[in-house]
Tab-separated table of C-alpha atoms and ligand atoms in Angstrom:
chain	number	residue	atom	x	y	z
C	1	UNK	CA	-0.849	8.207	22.888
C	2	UNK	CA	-3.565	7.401	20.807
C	3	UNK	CA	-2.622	6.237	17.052
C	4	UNK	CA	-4.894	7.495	14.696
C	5	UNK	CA	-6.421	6.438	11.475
C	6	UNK	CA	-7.862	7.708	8.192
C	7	UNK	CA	-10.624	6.165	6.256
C	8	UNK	CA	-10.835	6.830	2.993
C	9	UNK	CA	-14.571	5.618	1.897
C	10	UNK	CA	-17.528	6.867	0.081
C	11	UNK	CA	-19.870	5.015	1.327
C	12	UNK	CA	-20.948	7.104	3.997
C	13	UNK	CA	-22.928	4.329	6.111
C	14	UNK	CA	-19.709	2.439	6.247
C	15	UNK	CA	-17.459	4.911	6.745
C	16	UNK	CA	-19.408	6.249	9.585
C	17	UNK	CA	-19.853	2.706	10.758
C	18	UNK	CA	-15.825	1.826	10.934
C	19	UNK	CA	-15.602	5.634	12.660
C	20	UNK	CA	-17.178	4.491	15.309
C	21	UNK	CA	-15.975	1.382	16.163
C	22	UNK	CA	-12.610	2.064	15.873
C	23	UNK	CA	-13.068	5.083	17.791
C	24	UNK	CA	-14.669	2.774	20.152
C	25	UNK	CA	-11.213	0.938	20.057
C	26	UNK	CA	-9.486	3.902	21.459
C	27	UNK	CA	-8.055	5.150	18.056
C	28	UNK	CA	-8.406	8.343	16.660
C	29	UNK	CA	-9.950	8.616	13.281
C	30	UNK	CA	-10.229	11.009	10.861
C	31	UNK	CA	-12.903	10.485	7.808
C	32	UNK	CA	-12.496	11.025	3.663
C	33	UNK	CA	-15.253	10.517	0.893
C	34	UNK	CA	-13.042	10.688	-2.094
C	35	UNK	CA	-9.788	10.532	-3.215
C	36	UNK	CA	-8.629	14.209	-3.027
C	37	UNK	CA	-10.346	14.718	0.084
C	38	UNK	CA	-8.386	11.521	1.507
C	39	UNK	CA	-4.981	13.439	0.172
C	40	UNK	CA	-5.695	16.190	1.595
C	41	UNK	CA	-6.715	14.872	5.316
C	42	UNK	CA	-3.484	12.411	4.775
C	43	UNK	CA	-1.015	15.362	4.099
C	44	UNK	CA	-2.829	17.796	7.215
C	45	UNK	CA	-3.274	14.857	9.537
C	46	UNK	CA	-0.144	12.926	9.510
C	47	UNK	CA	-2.295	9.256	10.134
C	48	UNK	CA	-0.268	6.507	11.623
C	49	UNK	CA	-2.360	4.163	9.091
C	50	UNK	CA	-4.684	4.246	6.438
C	51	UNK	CA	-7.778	2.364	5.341
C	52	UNK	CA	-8.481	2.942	1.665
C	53	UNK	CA	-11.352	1.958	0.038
C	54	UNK	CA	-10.390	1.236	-4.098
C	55	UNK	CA	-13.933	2.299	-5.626
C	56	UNK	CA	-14.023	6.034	-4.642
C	57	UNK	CA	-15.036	9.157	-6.874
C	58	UNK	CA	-12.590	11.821	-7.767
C	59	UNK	CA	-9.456	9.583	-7.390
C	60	UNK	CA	-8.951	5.973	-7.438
C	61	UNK	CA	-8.195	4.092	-4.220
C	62	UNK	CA	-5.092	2.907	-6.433
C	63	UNK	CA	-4.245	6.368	-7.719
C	64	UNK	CA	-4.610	7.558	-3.729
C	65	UNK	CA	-2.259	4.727	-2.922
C	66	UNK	CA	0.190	5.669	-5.583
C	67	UNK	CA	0.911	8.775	-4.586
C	68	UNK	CA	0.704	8.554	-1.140
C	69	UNK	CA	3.789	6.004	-1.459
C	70	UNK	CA	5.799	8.675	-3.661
C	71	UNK	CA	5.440	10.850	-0.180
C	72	UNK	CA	5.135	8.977	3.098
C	73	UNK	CA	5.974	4.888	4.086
C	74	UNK	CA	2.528	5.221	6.279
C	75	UNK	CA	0.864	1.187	6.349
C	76	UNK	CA	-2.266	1.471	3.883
C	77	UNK	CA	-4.727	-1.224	4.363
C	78	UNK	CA	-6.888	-1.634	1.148
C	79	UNK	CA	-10.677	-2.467	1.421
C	80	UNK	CA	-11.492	-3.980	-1.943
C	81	UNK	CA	-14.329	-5.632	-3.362
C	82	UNK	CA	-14.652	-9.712	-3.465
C	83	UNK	CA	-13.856	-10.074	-7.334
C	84	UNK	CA	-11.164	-7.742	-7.712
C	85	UNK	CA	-8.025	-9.609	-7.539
C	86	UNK	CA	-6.317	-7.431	-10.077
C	87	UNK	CA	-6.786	-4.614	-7.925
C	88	UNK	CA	-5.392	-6.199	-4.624
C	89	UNK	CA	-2.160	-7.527	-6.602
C	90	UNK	CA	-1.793	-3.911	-8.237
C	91	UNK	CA	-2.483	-2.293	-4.727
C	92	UNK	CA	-0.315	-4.884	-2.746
C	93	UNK	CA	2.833	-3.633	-5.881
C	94	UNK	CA	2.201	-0.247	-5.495
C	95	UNK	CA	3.058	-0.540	-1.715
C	96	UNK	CA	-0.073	-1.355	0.408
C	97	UNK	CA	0.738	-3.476	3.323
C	98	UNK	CA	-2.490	-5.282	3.363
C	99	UNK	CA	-5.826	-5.634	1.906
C	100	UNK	CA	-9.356	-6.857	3.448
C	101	UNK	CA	-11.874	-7.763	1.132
C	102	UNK	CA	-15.267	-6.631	1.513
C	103	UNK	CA	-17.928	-7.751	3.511
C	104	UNK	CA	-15.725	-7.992	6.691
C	105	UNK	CA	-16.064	-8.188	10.390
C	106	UNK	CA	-14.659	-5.777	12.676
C	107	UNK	CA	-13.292	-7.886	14.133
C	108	UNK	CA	-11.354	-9.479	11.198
C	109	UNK	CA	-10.574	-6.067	10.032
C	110	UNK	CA	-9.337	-4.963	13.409
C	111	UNK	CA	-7.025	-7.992	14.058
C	112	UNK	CA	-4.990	-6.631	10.325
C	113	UNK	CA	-5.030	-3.231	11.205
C	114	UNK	CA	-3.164	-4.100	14.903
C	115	UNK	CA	-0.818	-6.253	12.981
C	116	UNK	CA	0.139	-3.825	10.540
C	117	UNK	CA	0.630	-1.610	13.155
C	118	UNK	CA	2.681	-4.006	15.142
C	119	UNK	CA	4.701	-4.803	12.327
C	120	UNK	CA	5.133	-1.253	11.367
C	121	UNK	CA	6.387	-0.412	14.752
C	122	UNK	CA	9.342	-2.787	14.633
C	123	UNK	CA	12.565	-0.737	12.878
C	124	UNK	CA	14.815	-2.239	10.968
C	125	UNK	CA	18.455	-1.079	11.045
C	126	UNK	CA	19.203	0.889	8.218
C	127	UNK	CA	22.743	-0.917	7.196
C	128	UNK	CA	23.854	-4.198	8.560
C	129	UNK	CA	26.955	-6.151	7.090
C	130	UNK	CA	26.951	-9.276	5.031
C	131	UNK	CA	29.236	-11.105	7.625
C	132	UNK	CA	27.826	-10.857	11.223
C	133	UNK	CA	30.405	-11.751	13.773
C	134	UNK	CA	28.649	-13.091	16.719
C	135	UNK	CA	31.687	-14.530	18.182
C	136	UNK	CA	30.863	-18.180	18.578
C	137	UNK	CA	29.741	-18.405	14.600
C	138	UNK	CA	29.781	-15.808	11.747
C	139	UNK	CA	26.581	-15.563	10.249
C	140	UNK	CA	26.847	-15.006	6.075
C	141	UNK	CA	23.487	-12.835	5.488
C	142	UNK	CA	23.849	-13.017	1.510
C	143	UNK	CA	25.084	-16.568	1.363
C	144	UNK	CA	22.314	-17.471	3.631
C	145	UNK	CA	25.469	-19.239	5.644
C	146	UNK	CA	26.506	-20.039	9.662
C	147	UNK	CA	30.084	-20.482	9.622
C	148	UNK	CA	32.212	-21.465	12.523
C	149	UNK	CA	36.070	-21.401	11.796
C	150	UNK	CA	35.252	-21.244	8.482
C	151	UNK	CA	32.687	-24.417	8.296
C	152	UNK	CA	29.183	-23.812	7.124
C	153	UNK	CA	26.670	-25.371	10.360
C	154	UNK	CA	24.235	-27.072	9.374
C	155	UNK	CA	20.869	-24.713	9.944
C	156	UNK	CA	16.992	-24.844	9.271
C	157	UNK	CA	15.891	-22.435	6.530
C	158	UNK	CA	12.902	-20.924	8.981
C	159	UNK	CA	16.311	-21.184	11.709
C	160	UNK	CA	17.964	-18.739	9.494
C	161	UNK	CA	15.062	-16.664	8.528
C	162	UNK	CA	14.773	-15.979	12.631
C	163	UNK	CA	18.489	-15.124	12.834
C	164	UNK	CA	18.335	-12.840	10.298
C	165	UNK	CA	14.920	-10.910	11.264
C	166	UNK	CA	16.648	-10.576	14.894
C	167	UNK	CA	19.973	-9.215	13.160
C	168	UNK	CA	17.844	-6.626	11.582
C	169	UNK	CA	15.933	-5.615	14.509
C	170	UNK	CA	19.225	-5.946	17.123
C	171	UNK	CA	18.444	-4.674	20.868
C	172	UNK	CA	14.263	-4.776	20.390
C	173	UNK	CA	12.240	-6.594	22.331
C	174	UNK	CA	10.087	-9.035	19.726
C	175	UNK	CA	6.791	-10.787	20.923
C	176	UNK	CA	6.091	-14.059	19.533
C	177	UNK	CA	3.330	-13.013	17.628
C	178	UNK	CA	5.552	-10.845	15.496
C	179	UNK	CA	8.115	-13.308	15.156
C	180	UNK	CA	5.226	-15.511	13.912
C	181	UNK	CA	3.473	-12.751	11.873
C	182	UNK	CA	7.392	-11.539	10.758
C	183	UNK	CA	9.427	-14.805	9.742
C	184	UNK	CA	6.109	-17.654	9.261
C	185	UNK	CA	3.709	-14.635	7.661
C	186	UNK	CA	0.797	-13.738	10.186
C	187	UNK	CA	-1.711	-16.140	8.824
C	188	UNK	CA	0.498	-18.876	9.348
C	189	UNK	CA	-2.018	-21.394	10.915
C	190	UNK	CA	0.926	-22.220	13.542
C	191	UNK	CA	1.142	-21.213	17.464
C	192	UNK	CA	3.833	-19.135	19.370
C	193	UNK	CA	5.452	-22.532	20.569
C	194	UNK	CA	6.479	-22.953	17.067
C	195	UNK	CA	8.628	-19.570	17.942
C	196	UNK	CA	10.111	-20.970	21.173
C	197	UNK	CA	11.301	-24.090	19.527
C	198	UNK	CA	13.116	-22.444	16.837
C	199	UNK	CA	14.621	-20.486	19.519
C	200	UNK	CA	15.954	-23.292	21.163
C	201	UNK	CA	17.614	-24.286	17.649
C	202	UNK	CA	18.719	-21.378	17.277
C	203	UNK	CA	20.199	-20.897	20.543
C	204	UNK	CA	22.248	-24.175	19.887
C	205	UNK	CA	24.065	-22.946	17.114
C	206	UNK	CA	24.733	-19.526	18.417
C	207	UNK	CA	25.119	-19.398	22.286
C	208	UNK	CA	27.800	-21.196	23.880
C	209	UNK	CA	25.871	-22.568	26.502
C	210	UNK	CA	22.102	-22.260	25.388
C	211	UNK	CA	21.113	-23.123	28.900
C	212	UNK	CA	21.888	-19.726	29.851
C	213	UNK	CA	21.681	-17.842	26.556
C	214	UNK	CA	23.907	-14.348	26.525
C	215	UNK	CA	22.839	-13.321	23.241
C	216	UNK	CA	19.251	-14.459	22.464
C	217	UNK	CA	17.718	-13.704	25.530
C	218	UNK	CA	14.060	-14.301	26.653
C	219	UNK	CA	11.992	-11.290	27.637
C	220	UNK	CA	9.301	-13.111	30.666
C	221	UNK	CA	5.843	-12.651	29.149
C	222	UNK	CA	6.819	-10.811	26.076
C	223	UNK	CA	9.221	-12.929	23.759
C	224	UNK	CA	12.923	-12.335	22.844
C	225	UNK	CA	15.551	-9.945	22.219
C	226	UNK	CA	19.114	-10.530	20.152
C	227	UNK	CA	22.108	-8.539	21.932
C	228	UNK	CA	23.533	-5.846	19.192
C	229	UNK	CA	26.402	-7.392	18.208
C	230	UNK	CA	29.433	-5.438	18.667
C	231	UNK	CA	27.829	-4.663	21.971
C	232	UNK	CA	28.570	-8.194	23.539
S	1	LIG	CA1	-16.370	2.675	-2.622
């Protein structure tokens, strides 16, 4: 199924101009000049994402922002103007998942709107305990702890940070680009190896015998998965 987008810009070269291309993409796009009009499309349409200009007439890109958030967690992507950093720190508080500053490529542009969208895809379990028992090791989410029989393992911070995005996201299938883009930020200069030898750190402290991992398991061609625990 086709996701499908709404642009919220005034400028109606521009807007016309992103239309098409990302129509060309294969999404579906819907179109708003102003703020009320890009409230009104958001509420009928039901986007999957949407790209909001901040300098529009009527409402403000911010004000648009605002109170889309008080209805709907839909991934805004904010198109603001070079010099206004205030505006991309106010829009980036008041919820937006990313901004691109104008003038941009497609191409750049496209790249954040697939990773939003990849990101946004993932779900997070609603409620996970404090103290994970993966058998082997208990994992101590708010004391940012591995403990087995009691003794804290010694662990990497970014080792941790990947144990605790997978505890979150139990049972999904996770590329390495959004364990890079999730747990290193996606414009970490790094590469996917980076994943796959955290991974293997990982695996020592957790698996009994990482050689044949039964809990973090690799996915051929796609990336990893963590067993729900509980489930083991
Ligand atoms: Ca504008």
């Amino acid at each position: 199924m086709a996701r499908s987008i709404l642009i919220v810009e005034d400028e109606p070269t521009l807007r016309e101009t992103l239309a098409e291309s990302l129509e060309a993409e294969g999404f579906e796009v819907a179109q708003a000049g102003d703020g009320r009009r890009a409230l009104e499309r958001f509420r009928a349409d039901k986007p999957d994402l949407i790209l909001l200009d901040l300098m529009l007439p009527e409402l403000s890109g911010l004000e648009v922002a605002r109170l889309i958030r008080a209805e709907s967690r839909v991934p805004i992507i904010m198109l603001t103007a070079r010099d206004s950093e205030i505006d991309k720190v106010v829009g980036l508080e008041l919820g937006a998942d990313d901004y691109v500053t104008k003038p941009f490529s497609m191409r750049e542009l496209s790249a954040r709107l697939r990773a939003v969208l990849r990101r946004t895809e993932l779900v997070p379990e609603p409620n996970i305990p404090s103290l994970v028992d993966l058998g082997r090791v208990q994992v101590d989410l708010a004391g940012h702890r591995i403990l087995r029989d009691g003794d804290e393992l010694p662990v990497k911070p970014k080792v941790f940070e990947l144990l605790t995005f997978l505890l979150r996201h139990p049972g999904q299938v996770i590329t390495r680009d959004q364990l890079l883009e999730q747990v290193w930020g996606y414009d970490y200069a790094g590469e996917t190896r980076t994943v796959d030898v955290h991974v293997h750190w990982l695996r020592a402290v957790i698996e009994a015998d990482s050689s044949r991992p039964a809990l973090l398991k690799t996915v051929r061609g796609v990336g990893y998965v963590l067993r729900r625990p509980g489930s083991l």
